[in-house]
Amino acid sequence: MPRLSFLLPALLLALSACSGQQAPRPATLLPEQPAHADFDALRVHYSLLPTLAMNESVARDYGVERKPDRALLVVALRQRVGDEEQSIAGEVSATATDLSGKRQSVALRPVQVGSYTDLIGVVDAHPNDQLRVELQVETPAGRGKVRFERGF
Protein backbone atom coordinates (compact mmCIF):
# COMPACT_ATOMS: atom_id res chain seq x y z
CA MET A 1 0.00 0.00 0.00
CA PRO A 2 2.81 2.51 0.68
CA ARG A 3 3.97 2.15 -2.96
CA LEU A 4 0.45 2.91 -4.17
CA SER A 5 0.33 6.17 -2.21
CA PHE A 6 3.60 7.23 -3.90
CA LEU A 7 2.34 6.18 -7.35
CA LEU A 8 -0.88 8.17 -7.20
CA PRO A 9 0.73 11.66 -6.95
CA ALA A 10 3.27 10.74 -9.65
CA LEU A 11 0.45 9.58 -11.93
CA LEU A 12 -1.54 12.79 -11.34
CA LEU A 13 1.55 14.88 -12.10
CA ALA A 14 2.15 12.97 -15.33
CA LEU A 15 -1.47 13.37 -16.41
CA SER A 16 -1.43 17.10 -15.73
CA ALA A 17 1.56 17.43 -18.07
CA CYS A 18 -0.56 15.90 -20.86
CA SER A 19 -2.93 18.85 -20.80
CA GLY A 20 -0.20 21.43 -21.37
CA GLN A 21 -1.57 22.41 -24.77
CA GLN A 22 -1.88 25.86 -26.28
CA ALA A 23 -4.53 28.12 -24.87
CA PRO A 24 -7.83 27.97 -26.77
CA ARG A 25 -8.10 30.42 -29.67
CA PRO A 26 -11.20 31.95 -31.18
CA ALA A 27 -12.46 30.28 -34.33
CA THR A 28 -11.17 31.69 -37.59
CA LEU A 29 -13.85 32.42 -40.14
CA LEU A 30 -13.18 30.93 -43.54
CA PRO A 31 -13.69 33.19 -46.54
CA GLU A 32 -17.07 32.72 -48.16
CA GLN A 33 -16.99 30.57 -51.26
CA PRO A 34 -18.09 32.32 -54.43
CA ALA A 35 -21.61 31.37 -55.46
CA HIS A 36 -20.91 31.73 -59.15
CA ALA A 37 -18.65 30.32 -61.83
CA ASP A 38 -17.53 31.93 -65.09
CA PHE A 39 -17.10 30.17 -68.45
CA ASP A 40 -16.14 32.62 -71.21
CA ALA A 41 -19.00 35.17 -71.31
CA LEU A 42 -21.28 32.88 -69.25
CA ARG A 43 -21.74 33.39 -65.52
CA VAL A 44 -23.57 30.68 -63.56
CA HIS A 45 -24.99 31.76 -60.19
CA TYR A 46 -26.05 28.90 -57.90
CA SER A 47 -27.34 28.25 -54.41
CA LEU A 48 -28.88 25.46 -52.36
CA LEU A 49 -30.97 26.45 -49.35
CA PRO A 50 -33.44 24.76 -47.02
CA THR A 51 -36.99 25.43 -48.16
CA LEU A 52 -37.86 26.45 -44.59
CA ALA A 53 -35.37 29.34 -44.97
CA MET A 54 -37.62 30.86 -47.65
CA ASN A 55 -40.39 33.18 -46.57
CA GLU A 56 -43.90 32.00 -47.43
CA SER A 57 -44.52 34.55 -50.20
CA VAL A 58 -41.33 33.60 -52.08
CA ALA A 59 -42.14 29.90 -51.71
CA ARG A 60 -45.62 30.58 -53.06
CA ASP A 61 -44.23 32.63 -55.99
CA TYR A 62 -41.82 29.79 -56.81
CA GLY A 63 -44.50 27.13 -56.33
CA VAL A 64 -42.35 25.36 -53.72
CA GLU A 65 -43.68 23.66 -50.59
CA ARG A 66 -41.69 24.54 -47.47
CA LYS A 67 -40.67 21.28 -45.72
CA PRO A 68 -37.98 20.41 -43.18
CA ASP A 69 -36.41 17.70 -45.37
CA ARG A 70 -36.25 19.64 -48.64
CA ALA A 71 -33.81 22.12 -50.16
CA LEU A 72 -34.20 24.42 -53.13
CA LEU A 73 -31.54 24.50 -55.84
CA VAL A 74 -31.48 27.82 -57.72
CA VAL A 75 -29.42 28.23 -60.90
CA ALA A 76 -29.22 31.53 -62.76
CA LEU A 77 -27.60 31.70 -66.20
CA ARG A 78 -26.27 35.12 -67.17
CA GLN A 79 -24.33 36.42 -70.13
CA ARG A 80 -21.73 38.99 -69.14
CA VAL A 81 -21.70 42.06 -71.37
CA GLY A 82 -19.19 44.54 -69.98
CA ASP A 83 -20.16 45.16 -66.36
CA GLU A 84 -23.75 44.04 -66.96
CA GLU A 85 -25.37 40.61 -66.77
CA GLN A 86 -28.26 39.56 -68.99
CA SER A 87 -30.44 36.50 -68.60
CA ILE A 88 -29.58 33.79 -71.14
CA ALA A 89 -31.33 30.54 -71.98
CA GLY A 90 -29.47 27.27 -71.76
CA GLU A 91 -29.51 23.63 -70.77
CA VAL A 92 -28.63 22.61 -67.21
CA SER A 93 -28.51 19.11 -65.77
CA ALA A 94 -28.11 18.79 -62.01
CA THR A 95 -27.36 15.99 -59.57
CA ALA A 96 -26.97 15.99 -55.80
CA THR A 97 -25.09 13.28 -53.92
CA ASP A 98 -24.95 12.79 -50.15
CA LEU A 99 -21.98 11.36 -48.25
CA SER A 100 -23.45 7.85 -48.32
CA GLY A 101 -23.40 7.98 -52.14
CA LYS A 102 -27.16 8.39 -52.61
CA ARG A 103 -27.50 10.30 -55.87
CA GLN A 104 -30.50 12.42 -56.87
CA SER A 105 -31.19 13.81 -60.30
CA VAL A 106 -32.67 17.28 -59.87
CA ALA A 107 -35.50 18.27 -62.21
CA LEU A 108 -35.06 21.97 -62.93
CA ARG A 109 -37.84 24.23 -64.13
CA PRO A 110 -37.80 27.90 -65.13
CA VAL A 111 -39.24 30.65 -62.92
CA GLN A 112 -39.56 34.31 -63.77
CA VAL A 113 -37.81 36.62 -61.27
CA GLY A 114 -38.38 40.20 -62.38
CA SER A 115 -36.86 40.50 -65.84
CA TYR A 116 -34.71 37.37 -65.31
CA THR A 117 -35.48 33.69 -65.73
CA ASP A 118 -33.90 31.33 -63.21
CA LEU A 119 -34.02 27.55 -62.90
CA ILE A 120 -35.14 25.87 -59.69
CA GLY A 121 -35.44 22.31 -58.42
CA VAL A 122 -36.20 20.59 -55.11
CA VAL A 123 -33.76 18.16 -53.46
CA ASP A 124 -34.12 15.79 -50.48
CA ALA A 125 -31.93 17.28 -47.72
CA HIS A 126 -32.15 16.00 -44.15
CA PRO A 127 -30.58 17.55 -41.04
CA ASN A 128 -26.80 16.93 -40.94
CA ASP A 129 -26.70 16.00 -44.65
CA GLN A 130 -23.72 17.15 -46.68
CA LEU A 131 -24.69 17.37 -50.36
CA ARG A 132 -22.33 17.58 -53.32
CA VAL A 133 -24.03 19.24 -56.26
CA GLU A 134 -22.86 19.00 -59.84
CA LEU A 135 -24.23 21.19 -62.62
CA GLN A 136 -23.54 20.61 -66.30
CA VAL A 137 -24.32 23.84 -68.16
CA GLU A 138 -24.49 24.63 -71.87
CA THR A 139 -25.50 27.97 -73.43
CA PRO A 140 -24.56 29.94 -76.56
CA ALA A 141 -22.31 32.12 -74.32
CA GLY A 142 -20.33 29.22 -72.83
CA ARG A 143 -20.43 25.81 -71.25
CA GLY A 144 -18.94 24.13 -68.23
CA LYS A 145 -19.30 22.03 -65.11
CA VAL A 146 -19.90 23.48 -61.64
CA ARG A 147 -19.36 21.53 -58.42
CA PHE A 148 -20.16 22.74 -54.92
CA GLU A 149 -21.09 21.38 -51.48
CA ARG A 150 -23.66 22.43 -48.91
CA GLY A 151 -24.23 21.19 -45.38
CA PHE A 152 -27.61 21.13 -43.60
Short mmCIF file of C-alpha atoms in Angstrom, two decimals, residues 16-24:
data_model
loop_
_atom_site.label_atom_id
_atom_site.label_comp_id
_atom_site.label_asym_id
_atom_site.label_seq_id
_atom_site.Cartn_x
_atom_site.Cartn_y
_atom_site.Cartn_z
CA SER A 16 -1.43 17.10 -15.73
CA ALA A 17 1.56 17.43 -18.07
CA CYS A 18 -0.56 15.90 -20.86
CA SER A 19 -2.93 18.85 -20.80
CA GLY A 20 -0.20 21.43 -21.37
CA GLN A 21 -1.57 22.41 -24.77
CA GLN A 22 -1.88 25.86 -26.28
CA ALA A 23 -4.53 28.12 -24.87
CA PRO A 24 -7.83 27.97 -26.77
#
